[in-house]
Coordinates of C-alpha atoms in Angstrom, one line a residue:
Chain A
M1 CA 13.6 150.0 246.4
L2 CA 9.8 150.4 246.6
H3 CA 8.8 154.0 246.1
S4 CA 5.2 154.6 247.3
G5 CA 5.5 158.3 245.0
A6 CA 3.9 159.5 242.3
G7 CA 3.1 156.3 240.2
P8 CA 2.4 155.0 236.4
N9 CA 0.0 157.6 236.0
T10 CA -1.4 158.9 232.9
T11 CA -2.8 161.9 233.6
A12 CA -1.0 165.3 233.8
G13 CA 1.9 165.0 236.3
S14 CA 0.9 168.5 238.1
E15 CA -2.3 167.3 239.9
P16 CA -1.8 165.4 242.8
A17 CA -1.8 161.4 242.2
G18 CA -4.6 160.6 244.6
S19 CA -7.2 162.5 242.8
A20 CA -5.8 161.4 239.4
R21 CA -6.8 157.8 240.9
L22 CA -10.0 159.0 242.2
E23 CA -10.9 160.0 238.8
Q24 CA -10.3 157.1 237.3
P25 CA -13.7 155.2 237.5
S26 CA -15.1 156.0 234.0
A27 CA -11.3 156.3 232.4
P28 CA -11.8 152.9 230.4
E29 CA -14.7 153.6 229.2
N30 CA -13.7 157.2 227.8
R31 CA -10.3 155.6 226.5
R32 CA -11.1 154.1 223.4
A33 CA -9.8 150.6 223.1
S34 CA -7.0 150.1 220.5
A35 CA -7.5 147.1 217.6
G36 CA -5.5 145.1 219.8
W37 CA -2.8 144.4 216.9
A38 CA -0.8 145.4 219.5
L39 CA -0.6 141.4 221.2
F40 CA -0.4 139.4 217.5
G41 CA 2.8 141.6 217.4
S42 CA 3.9 140.5 220.6
E43 CA 2.9 137.1 219.8
L44 CA 4.8 136.9 216.7
S45 CA 7.8 138.5 218.6
V46 CA 7.6 136.0 221.4
L47 CA 7.7 133.3 218.9
F48 CA 10.7 135.0 217.0
R49 CA 12.9 135.1 220.0
R50 CA 12.5 131.8 221.3
L51 CA 15.5 130.0 220.7
R52 CA 13.3 127.0 219.8
T53 CA 11.6 128.8 216.7
W54 CA 14.7 128.7 215.4
A55 CA 16.2 126.0 216.1
M56 CA 13.6 124.1 214.4
L57 CA 13.7 126.3 211.3
L58 CA 17.3 125.8 211.0
A59 CA 16.8 121.8 211.2
L60 CA 14.4 122.9 208.0
A61 CA 16.1 124.9 206.1
A62 CA 19.1 122.0 206.7
V63 CA 16.9 119.5 204.6
P64 CA 17.7 121.0 201.3
V65 CA 20.8 121.5 201.8
L66 CA 21.3 117.8 202.6
I67 CA 20.1 116.8 199.7
A68 CA 21.7 119.2 197.4
V69 CA 24.9 118.4 198.8
V70 CA 24.6 114.7 198.9
V71 CA 23.3 115.1 195.1
R72 CA 26.0 117.0 194.2
L73 CA 28.7 114.8 195.2
A74 CA 26.7 111.2 193.8
A75 CA 26.2 113.3 190.8
D76 CA 30.4 113.1 189.7
E77 CA 29.7 109.4 190.5
G78 CA 27.1 108.0 188.7
G79 CA 23.3 107.9 187.2
P80 CA 20.3 109.3 189.2
G81 CA 17.9 106.0 190.2
G82 CA 15.0 106.3 192.6
G83 CA 14.9 108.9 195.1
P84 CA 11.4 110.9 196.0
P85 CA 10.0 113.3 193.0
F86 CA 12.1 115.9 191.3
L87 CA 15.0 114.2 192.3
N88 CA 16.9 113.2 189.0
Q89 CA 15.8 116.7 188.1
I90 CA 17.7 118.3 190.3
T91 CA 21.1 118.3 188.5
Q92 CA 19.7 120.1 185.3
N93 CA 18.2 123.0 187.3
G94 CA 18.9 124.0 191.3
L95 CA 15.1 125.3 191.7
F96 CA 14.1 121.3 192.1
V97 CA 16.1 121.4 195.6
A98 CA 13.2 122.9 196.5
L99 CA 10.9 120.9 195.7
T100 CA 12.9 117.5 196.7
G101 CA 13.4 119.5 199.7
L102 CA 9.1 119.8 200.5
V103 CA 8.5 116.1 199.6
V104 CA 10.8 114.7 202.0
S105 CA 9.8 117.1 204.4
I106 CA 5.8 116.9 204.3
P107 CA 5.4 113.7 206.1
L108 CA 7.8 114.4 209.3
F109 CA 9.3 116.9 210.0
L110 CA 7.2 120.1 208.2
P111 CA 4.3 118.0 210.8
L112 CA 6.7 118.3 213.5
T113 CA 7.2 121.4 213.9
I114 CA 3.4 122.7 213.2
S115 CA 2.9 120.6 216.3
V116 CA 5.5 122.1 218.5
V117 CA 4.2 125.4 218.0
A118 CA 0.1 124.9 217.8
G119 CA 0.4 122.7 220.4
D120 CA 2.2 125.0 222.7
T121 CA -0.1 127.9 222.0
I122 CA -2.4 127.9 225.1
A123 CA -1.0 124.9 227.1
G124 CA 2.5 126.2 227.0
E125 CA 1.0 129.8 228.3
A126 CA -0.7 127.3 231.2
G127 CA 2.3 125.8 231.8
H128 CA 4.1 128.7 232.1
G129 CA 1.7 130.5 234.4
T130 CA 1.3 133.5 232.0
L131 CA -2.2 132.4 230.9
R132 CA -4.3 133.6 233.9
Y133 CA -2.0 137.1 233.4
L134 CA -2.8 137.5 229.7
L135 CA -7.0 136.6 230.6
T136 CA -6.9 139.1 233.3
A137 CA -5.3 142.2 231.4
P138 CA -7.8 141.1 229.9
A139 CA -7.0 139.8 226.4
G140 CA -10.2 138.5 226.0
R141 CA -10.3 134.7 225.6
L142 CA -11.6 134.2 221.5
R143 CA -9.2 137.3 220.8
L144 CA -6.1 135.8 222.4
L145 CA -7.0 132.1 220.9
A146 CA -7.4 134.3 217.2
V147 CA -4.0 135.4 218.1
K148 CA -2.0 132.3 218.9
Y149 CA -3.8 130.9 215.7
G150 CA -2.6 133.7 213.7
A151 CA 0.9 133.1 215.3
A152 CA 1.0 129.2 214.3
V153 CA -0.3 129.9 210.9
V154 CA 2.5 132.8 210.5
F155 CA 4.7 130.1 211.1
C156 CA 3.5 127.8 209.1
I157 CA 4.4 130.1 206.6
A158 CA 7.7 130.4 207.8
A159 CA 8.7 126.8 207.8
A160 CA 7.8 126.3 204.0
L161 CA 9.0 129.0 203.4
T162 CA 12.1 128.3 204.9
I163 CA 12.4 125.0 203.0
V164 CA 11.6 126.8 199.8
V165 CA 13.7 129.7 199.8
T166 CA 17.0 127.7 201.2
G167 CA 16.5 125.1 198.7
A168 CA 16.2 127.3 196.0
L169 CA 19.4 129.4 197.4
I170 CA 21.8 126.1 197.6
G171 CA 20.0 124.6 194.2
T172 CA 21.1 127.6 192.3
I173 CA 24.4 127.9 194.2
L174 CA 25.3 124.0 193.3
F175 CA 23.8 123.4 190.5
G176 CA 22.6 126.6 188.2
T177 CA 19.4 127.8 187.4
G178 CA 17.6 128.1 183.5
P179 CA 14.5 127.6 182.0
V180 CA 12.8 124.8 184.3
T181 CA 11.0 122.4 181.8
L182 CA 7.5 121.4 183.9
L183 CA 5.7 118.5 183.8
S184 CA 3.5 119.0 181.5
G185 CA 6.6 119.5 179.2
D186 CA 6.6 123.3 178.5
T187 CA 9.2 125.6 180.2
I188 CA 9.1 128.4 181.8
G189 CA 11.9 130.8 182.9
V190 CA 13.5 131.8 185.8
G191 CA 11.0 134.7 187.0
D192 CA 8.1 132.2 186.4
S193 CA 9.5 129.2 188.2
L194 CA 10.3 131.6 191.3
V195 CA 6.6 132.6 191.4
R196 CA 5.5 128.9 191.2
L197 CA 7.5 127.8 193.8
L198 CA 5.9 130.8 196.3
L199 CA 2.6 129.0 194.9
V200 CA 3.9 125.8 196.2
A201 CA 5.1 127.4 199.0
V202 CA 1.3 128.7 199.9
Y203 CA -0.2 125.6 199.0
V204 CA 2.0 123.8 201.8
A205 CA 1.6 126.5 204.3
L206 CA -2.2 126.2 203.7
S207 CA -1.8 122.1 204.2
L208 CA 0.1 122.6 207.5
A209 CA -2.5 125.4 209.0
G210 CA -5.4 122.7 209.0
L211 CA -2.7 121.1 211.1
A212 CA -1.6 123.6 213.2
A213 CA -5.7 124.2 213.8
I214 CA -6.0 121.1 215.1
G215 CA -3.1 121.3 217.3
L216 CA -4.5 124.3 219.2
F217 CA -7.7 122.9 219.9
I218 CA -5.5 120.0 221.3
S219 CA -3.7 122.6 223.2
T220 CA -7.1 123.8 225.1
L221 CA -7.4 120.4 226.3
T222 CA -4.6 120.6 228.5
E223 CA -2.4 122.4 230.6
V224 CA 1.0 120.1 229.3
P225 CA 2.4 121.2 226.5
V226 CA 4.6 118.3 225.6
G227 CA 1.6 116.8 225.4
A228 CA -0.5 118.8 222.9
M229 CA 2.8 118.7 221.0
A230 CA 3.4 114.5 221.2
T231 CA -0.7 114.4 220.6
T232 CA -0.8 116.8 217.4
A233 CA 2.4 115.2 216.2
V234 CA 1.5 111.3 216.0
L235 CA -2.1 113.0 214.6
A236 CA -0.6 113.7 211.9
V237 CA 1.7 110.7 211.5
V238 CA -1.1 108.1 212.2
T239 CA -3.5 110.1 209.4
Q240 CA -1.0 109.4 206.9
I241 CA -0.9 106.1 208.1
V242 CA -4.3 105.2 208.0
G243 CA -4.3 107.6 204.7
A244 CA -1.9 104.8 202.8
L245 CA -4.2 101.3 204.0
P246 CA -6.5 101.1 200.8
Q247 CA -8.7 99.0 203.1
L248 CA -9.8 102.7 204.0
D249 CA -10.3 104.6 200.6
W250 CA -13.4 105.7 201.7
L251 CA -12.2 107.3 204.5
H252 CA -8.8 109.1 202.7
P253 CA -11.2 112.3 200.8
W254 CA -11.8 113.5 204.4
L255 CA -8.5 112.9 206.2
F256 CA -6.3 116.8 206.4
T257 CA -3.8 114.5 204.7
Y258 CA -4.8 113.5 201.7
H259 CA -3.6 116.4 199.4
W260 CA -0.7 117.0 200.9
L261 CA 1.7 116.2 198.3
D262 CA -0.2 117.2 195.6
F263 CA 1.1 120.4 194.8
A264 CA 2.3 118.9 191.2
D265 CA -0.4 120.4 189.9
L266 CA 1.2 124.1 190.5
L267 CA 3.7 123.0 187.8
R268 CA 1.6 122.4 184.8
Q269 CA 1.1 124.9 182.3
P270 CA -1.1 126.5 182.7
I271 CA -1.6 125.9 185.8
S272 CA -4.2 123.6 187.2
W273 CA -6.4 124.4 190.1
D274 CA -7.9 122.0 190.9
A275 CA -5.7 120.5 193.5
F276 CA -5.1 123.9 195.2
G277 CA -9.2 124.1 195.4
A278 CA -10.0 120.7 196.6
N279 CA -7.1 120.9 199.2
A280 CA -8.2 124.8 200.3
L281 CA -11.6 123.4 201.2
L282 CA -10.4 119.9 202.9
Q283 CA -8.1 122.5 205.1
G284 CA -10.8 125.0 205.6
G285 CA -13.3 122.4 206.9
Y286 CA -10.9 121.1 209.3
I287 CA -9.8 125.0 210.3
A288 CA -13.5 125.8 211.0
V289 CA -14.6 122.7 212.5
F290 CA -11.0 122.8 215.3
C291 CA -10.8 126.5 215.6
A292 CA -15.1 126.4 216.6
L293 CA -13.8 123.4 218.5
A294 CA -11.3 125.3 220.8
Y295 CA -12.9 128.4 221.3
S296 CA -16.1 126.2 222.5
R297 CA -13.5 124.4 224.6
F298 CA -11.4 127.6 226.1
S299 CA -14.1 130.0 226.7
T300 CA -15.8 127.9 229.2
K301 CA -12.3 126.4 230.5
D302 CA -11.4 127.0 234.1
V303 CA -8.0 128.4 233.5
L304 CA -6.8 126.7 237.0
S305 CA -2.8 126.8 236.1
Chain B
M1 CA -14.5 153.3 255.1
N2 CA -17.6 151.7 256.6
G3 CA -17.9 147.8 257.0
S4 CA -21.6 147.9 256.1
G5 CA -22.5 149.8 253.4
T6 CA -24.8 149.7 249.5
S7 CA -23.8 147.6 246.8
A8 CA -22.4 151.2 245.3
A9 CA -20.1 151.5 247.7
L10 CA -18.5 148.2 247.0
A11 CA -15.2 147.3 245.3
I12 CA -15.9 143.7 245.5
E13 CA -19.4 142.3 246.1
T14 CA -20.1 137.9 246.2
S15 CA -23.5 137.0 246.9
G16 CA -23.8 132.8 247.4
L17 CA -20.7 132.5 245.1
T18 CA -20.2 128.3 245.0
K19 CA -17.7 126.6 243.1
R20 CA -17.3 123.0 243.3
F21 CA -14.6 120.9 241.2
G22 CA -16.7 117.4 241.4
R23 CA -17.4 116.6 244.6
Q24 CA -15.1 118.6 246.2
T25 CA -16.2 122.2 247.4
A26 CA -13.6 125.0 247.2
V27 CA -15.8 127.9 248.3
D28 CA -19.0 127.4 249.8
S29 CA -21.9 130.3 249.8
L30 CA -19.4 132.7 249.4
N31 CA -21.0 136.3 250.6
L32 CA -17.8 138.9 250.3
A33 CA -18.3 142.5 251.1
V34 CA -15.1 144.5 250.1
P35 CA -16.0 148.4 251.1
H36 CA -14.6 150.7 248.0
G37 CA -11.0 152.1 248.7
S38 CA -10.2 149.7 252.3
V39 CA -7.3 147.4 252.2
F40 CA -9.1 144.5 252.6
G41 CA -7.4 140.8 254.2
F42 CA -8.6 137.7 253.0
L43 CA -7.0 135.5 255.5
G44 CA -7.3 131.9 255.7
P45 CA -4.8 128.3 255.7
N46 CA -3.7 127.1 252.6
G47 CA -6.5 125.1 250.5
S48 CA -9.3 127.2 252.5
G49 CA -10.5 128.8 249.5
K50 CA -8.7 132.0 249.0
T51 CA -6.9 131.6 245.4
T52 CA -10.3 129.9 243.6
T53 CA -12.0 132.7 245.1
I54 CA -9.6 135.5 243.5
R55 CA -9.6 133.0 240.1
V56 CA -13.7 133.2 240.0
M57 CA -13.8 136.8 240.7
L58 CA -11.6 137.6 238.1
G59 CA -13.5 135.4 235.1
L60 CA -10.7 132.9 235.1
A61 CA -13.4 130.2 236.5
G62 CA -16.6 129.8 236.6
A63 CA -18.9 130.0 239.0
T64 CA -20.9 127.2 239.8
S65 CA -23.5 129.3 241.5
G66 CA -23.6 132.2 243.1
S67 CA -22.4 136.0 241.5
V68 CA -19.6 138.3 241.6
R69 CA -19.6 141.7 241.3
I70 CA -16.5 144.2 240.9
F71 CA -17.5 147.8 240.9
G72 CA -21.3 147.2 241.0
Q73 CA -21.0 145.0 237.6
E74 CA -21.8 141.6 237.4
M75 CA -18.6 139.1 236.4
P76 CA -17.5 137.7 233.9
A77 CA -20.3 139.7 232.0
H78 CA -18.7 143.0 232.3
L79 CA -15.5 141.0 232.5
R80 CA -13.7 143.3 229.7
S81 CA -14.8 146.7 231.3
V82 CA -13.9 145.8 234.8
L83 CA -10.9 144.1 234.4
P84 CA -8.5 146.9 232.7
R85 CA -9.3 148.7 235.6
V86 CA -7.7 146.1 238.2
G87 CA -4.5 145.0 238.9
A88 CA -4.4 141.2 239.7
L89 CA -1.1 139.2 241.5
I90 CA -2.4 135.6 241.4
E91 CA -1.4 132.6 243.0
G92 CA 2.3 134.1 242.6
P93 CA 3.6 135.5 239.7
A94 CA 4.3 134.0 235.9
F95 CA 6.9 135.2 233.1
Y96 CA 8.2 133.7 230.2
P97 CA 11.5 133.2 231.6
F98 CA 13.4 133.6 228.1
L99 CA 12.1 137.3 228.0
S100 CA 13.5 140.0 229.9
G101 CA 11.6 141.4 232.7
A102 CA 10.4 144.6 230.6
A103 CA 9.8 142.5 228.0
N104 CA 7.3 140.7 230.2
L105 CA 6.0 143.5 231.0
R106 CA 5.3 144.5 227.3
R107 CA 4.1 141.6 226.8
L108 CA 1.4 141.4 229.5
D109 CA 0.7 145.3 228.6
T110 CA 0.1 144.6 225.0
A111 CA -2.8 141.7 225.8
D112 CA -4.7 145.0 227.3
R113 CA -6.2 146.6 224.8
H114 CA -6.8 150.2 226.8
A115 CA -3.7 149.9 227.7
P116 CA -2.1 153.4 225.5
A117 CA 0.8 152.0 223.7
A118 CA 2.1 155.7 223.3
T119 CA 3.0 155.5 227.0
R120 CA 4.0 152.1 227.1
R121 CA 8.2 152.8 227.4
R122 CA 7.0 154.9 230.1
R123 CA 4.7 153.5 231.9
I124 CA 7.0 149.9 232.0
A125 CA 9.8 152.0 233.6
E126 CA 7.6 153.7 236.3
A127 CA 6.4 150.4 237.5
L128 CA 9.6 148.2 237.4
E129 CA 11.2 151.9 239.1
R130 CA 8.1 151.5 241.6
V131 CA 9.1 147.7 242.6
G132 CA 12.9 148.5 242.2
L133 CA 14.0 146.1 239.5
S134 CA 15.1 149.2 237.2
H135 CA 18.1 147.9 237.6
A136 CA 17.2 144.3 236.6
A137 CA 14.6 145.4 233.6
N138 CA 17.1 144.1 231.1
K139 CA 17.9 140.6 232.5
K140 CA 16.4 137.6 231.3
V141 CA 13.2 137.0 234.0
R142 CA 15.2 133.2 234.6
A143 CA 18.3 134.5 235.8
Y144 CA 15.5 136.4 238.4
S145 CA 15.5 135.0 241.9
L146 CA 11.7 134.5 243.6
G147 CA 11.5 138.0 245.2
M148 CA 12.4 139.4 242.3
K149 CA 9.8 137.3 239.9
Q150 CA 7.2 138.3 242.8
R151 CA 8.0 142.4 242.9
L152 CA 7.8 141.9 238.9
G153 CA 4.5 140.4 239.0
I154 CA 3.3 143.5 241.4
A155 CA 4.8 145.8 238.5
N156 CA 2.4 143.5 236.2
A157 CA -0.4 144.7 238.4
L158 CA 0.6 148.7 238.4
L159 CA 1.1 149.1 234.4
M160 CA -1.8 151.1 234.5
P161 CA -3.8 153.0 237.0
R162 CA -5.9 150.7 238.7
Q163 CA -9.1 151.1 241.0
L164 CA -8.4 147.9 242.5
L165 CA -5.4 145.6 243.2
V166 CA -5.8 142.2 243.7
L167 CA -2.7 140.3 245.3
D168 CA -2.7 137.2 246.4
E169 CA -0.1 136.4 249.0
P170 CA 1.7 139.6 247.8
T171 CA 4.9 139.0 250.0
N172 CA 5.5 135.2 249.5
G173 CA 9.3 134.7 248.8
L174 CA 10.0 138.6 249.8
D175 CA 12.9 138.8 252.8
P176 CA 11.6 140.9 255.5
Q177 CA 13.0 143.9 254.0
G178 CA 11.3 143.1 250.6
T179 CA 7.9 142.1 253.0
R180 CA 8.5 145.7 254.7
E181 CA 8.3 147.8 250.9
V182 CA 4.9 145.6 249.7
R183 CA 3.8 146.8 252.9
S184 CA 4.2 150.4 252.8
L185 CA 4.0 150.3 248.8
V186 CA 0.2 148.9 249.5
R187 CA -0.3 151.6 251.8
S188 CA 0.9 154.1 249.6
L189 CA -1.5 153.0 247.2
A190 CA -4.4 152.6 249.3
G191 CA -3.3 156.2 250.3
E192 CA -3.9 157.0 246.5
G193 CA -7.2 155.5 247.0
T194 CA -7.1 152.4 245.3
T195 CA -8.6 149.8 246.6
V196 CA -6.4 146.6 247.9
F197 CA -7.7 142.9 248.5
V198 CA -4.8 141.1 249.3
S199 CA -5.3 137.4 250.2
S200 CA -2.6 136.1 252.7
H201 CA -2.1 133.1 255.2
L202 CA -0.1 135.9 257.2
L203 CA -2.1 137.2 260.3
S204 CA 0.8 139.8 260.9
E205 CA 0.4 141.0 257.0
V206 CA -2.9 141.5 257.6
E207 CA -3.2 143.3 261.2
Q208 CA -0.2 145.6 260.1
I209 CA -1.6 147.0 256.5
C210 CA -5.4 145.9 256.4
S211 CA -8.2 148.1 257.3
H212 CA -11.0 145.0 256.6
A213 CA -10.7 141.4 256.8
A214 CA -12.4 138.0 255.9
V215 CA -11.6 135.1 257.1
M216 CA -12.1 132.0 255.1
R217 CA -12.4 128.3 256.4
A218 CA -12.4 124.7 254.2
G219 CA -14.0 127.0 251.8
Q220 CA -16.3 128.9 254.1
L221 CA -16.4 132.4 255.4
V222 CA -16.2 132.4 259.0
A223 CA -16.0 136.1 259.6
Q224 CA -15.7 139.9 258.1
G225 CA -15.7 143.3 258.6
T226 CA -13.1 145.7 260.3
L227 CA -10.3 144.7 261.9
D228 CA -11.7 146.2 265.4
E229 CA -14.9 144.2 264.9
L230 CA -13.1 140.9 264.2
R231 CA -10.9 141.4 267.5
R232 CA -13.7 142.7 269.5
V233 CA -15.5 139.0 268.2
G234 CA -12.5 137.7 270.2
L235 CA -12.9 136.3 273.5
T236 CA -10.9 137.8 276.2
H237 CA -9.2 136.3 279.1
L238 CA -8.7 137.1 282.0
N239 CA -4.9 136.4 284.4
I240 CA -5.0 135.9 287.6
Q241 CA -1.6 136.1 290.0
T242 CA -2.6 134.7 293.2
P243 CA -0.5 132.3 295.7
D244 CA -4.5 130.7 296.2
A245 CA -4.7 129.6 293.2
N246 CA -7.0 126.7 293.3
A247 CA -9.0 128.1 296.1
A248 CA -9.4 131.3 292.9
R249 CA -10.1 128.5 290.6
A250 CA -13.1 127.1 292.8
V251 CA -14.9 130.6 293.2
L252 CA -14.4 131.1 289.1
R253 CA -16.2 127.9 288.7
R254 CA -19.0 128.1 290.9
L255 CA -19.3 131.6 288.7
G256 CA -19.4 129.7 285.7
L257 CA -16.2 130.0 284.0
E258 CA -13.7 127.3 283.0
P259 CA -10.3 128.4 284.1
D260 CA -7.6 126.3 283.0
G261 CA -6.6 123.0 284.9
T262 CA -3.7 123.1 288.2
A263 CA -1.5 120.9 285.9
A264 CA -0.8 122.9 282.8
A265 CA -1.1 126.3 284.7
L266 CA 2.3 127.6 286.0
D267 CA 2.5 128.2 289.7
G268 CA 0.5 131.4 291.5
Q269 CA -1.5 131.5 287.9
V270 CA -5.0 131.3 287.0
S271 CA -6.2 132.0 283.4
T272 CA -9.8 131.5 282.2
P273 CA -11.7 132.7 279.4
M274 CA -14.4 135.3 279.6
N275 CA -17.0 133.1 278.1
R276 CA -20.0 134.7 279.9
P277 CA -20.0 138.1 278.8
D278 CA -23.0 139.3 281.7
L279 CA -19.7 139.1 284.1
L280 CA -17.7 141.9 284.5
P281 CA -14.2 141.5 285.7
E282 CA -14.9 144.1 289.0
N283 CA -17.3 141.2 289.7
I284 CA -14.9 138.9 289.6
A285 CA -12.5 140.8 291.6
A286 CA -15.2 141.2 294.0
A287 CA -15.8 137.6 294.4
L288 CA -12.5 136.1 294.5
V289 CA -11.7 138.5 297.8
A290 CA -14.6 138.3 299.5
D291 CA -13.9 134.5 299.5
G292 CA -10.5 135.3 301.1
V293 CA -8.3 134.9 297.6
R294 CA -5.1 137.1 297.4
I295 CA -4.7 139.0 294.5
R296 CA -1.0 139.8 293.3
G297 CA -2.6 140.3 289.9
F298 CA -5.4 140.6 287.8
V299 CA -5.6 141.9 284.0
V300 CA -8.0 141.6 281.5
E301 CA -6.7 140.4 278.1
A302 CA -8.7 141.6 275.4
G303 CA -8.4 138.8 272.6
S304 CA -5.6 139.4 269.8
L305 CA -6.5 139.2 266.5
E306 CA -4.3 135.9 266.3
D307 CA -6.6 134.2 268.8
R308 CA -9.2 134.8 266.8
Y309 CA -8.0 133.8 263.8
V310 CA -7.2 130.5 266.0
E311 CA -10.1 130.1 267.0
L312 CA -11.6 130.6 263.7
T313 CA -9.2 128.4 261.8
G314 CA -8.2 125.6 263.8
E315 CA -4.6 124.8 265.2
G316 CA -1.9 124.0 263.3
F317 CA -2.4 121.3 260.8
D318 CA -5.7 120.9 262.2
V319 CA -7.2 122.8 258.4
V320 CA -10.0 121.3 257.6
Q321 CA -10.0 119.2 254.0

């Protein structure tokens, strides 16, 4: 039933509803606009209330678990062979499960999940039709883009942390932990090594933030979220293939994937920040360019979905 | 509620508003004038440019040329100060299927920086109550019927006190009871002083709740004014019952009228549009009697709004592309 009585009125209830509404003309100007963090909170809650988000994080968590279990089972049988970096250290120290998990996930699994989240940002809202309601609320186009990108970056951090935390946990359970021997030969304590792990997670999240900016831009180009997701994922893979072709080595330093696996510098004593700095500069450039592109596209876009 | 007012008295005003998509002109030089406090019916067949007009008005799409003013303020330049005062339902409701009705409203309410967080919970409950969805507040929208989604869409438009409501086809998907409820809701909102802009392809809906209307056809405004003004422009019809139908037709033709042909008409019925304003019905009657036509019935029917609407927009599927 629709009630025709007093409506959602913010003014005092003693006033007749009619006069309260008629006085409204100046109200929005008088009422101070909030800073708008509520929308960011709402964005995060929508993102992390989706089953899809948890399914992706669960899949990422499965990577170090799988590695640890396989290594545990194989360790009983014989000596270590090839495999990804850090794999051989796992049996000596469980914390290396987290690093191996990252190395294995960086080329495909992590970019895939970021592509899903970043490709969905604007195109997903357009696909649901909710974009028109957000914009007429009015959310403001720049504010909406910022909130969307911010939430995508939060997901990048969550994705990297998921692998690091599950890796460290399962590694500790299966292999135990202790002082870590770094690439430089030095040995650091467990506490210090956990800090290093977090730094690596930040490094990976930063690498993914560049991809998220590209995904955000692609997402403003379409109303079909799956299209934006697939395009972003394909771009991440193709860029890595290009990065593996020696004939194109003049181009390599400009690819956003160039420093993706260079976090080993953070495992030296003292820490070498060179790779971190170079990666930050590269990703910063990509973030600036693609966020600007996304804004220039989105600010003038006709929302017809 | 005056059809002709200064721009200060207008809630919405468009001048020369044009929107083109490629080579197709969706809205063509539209001059709308929606007075403050009116319930304004925006009529037109599907595809006549109503929704596109609404999208441009609310800043979702840019105008190719022309301008829009809401409360006298240029759009979309003053979008941020204008839109918090406007509640909208645009081309049907749209929600996140994986969130509940209340969570969806909370989400959209946070998008409006002028909506105070302190009263959010209460305002959402009141809006849901007002559209009769309190019982389904915590149900996922995925499980809502079309009518419930439509109500939720209206609830979203009512989250804050609004000066202007833009409702695009608000009764779509609603059963007759729901349609009545929306009508009474619109009336009560209008009674509180809210200007309501309702787009519809259903004339009966507009006729029952609106004080003003505009008619669109193929992107162009073909009529605008109060309902009475629109009715007045419509053609009146003269229906005569007579055993001397052929003689009556001859007299009418002599007077310059165009009575319907013999084949189509019922026996003893003659009908003609009154397309000569100078010709008064009593003079026609006198002329008929003078020629010996026996009159059993003589009715002058004011044009219905429906006739006017069909006349303006074309019959049935004969819609201009």
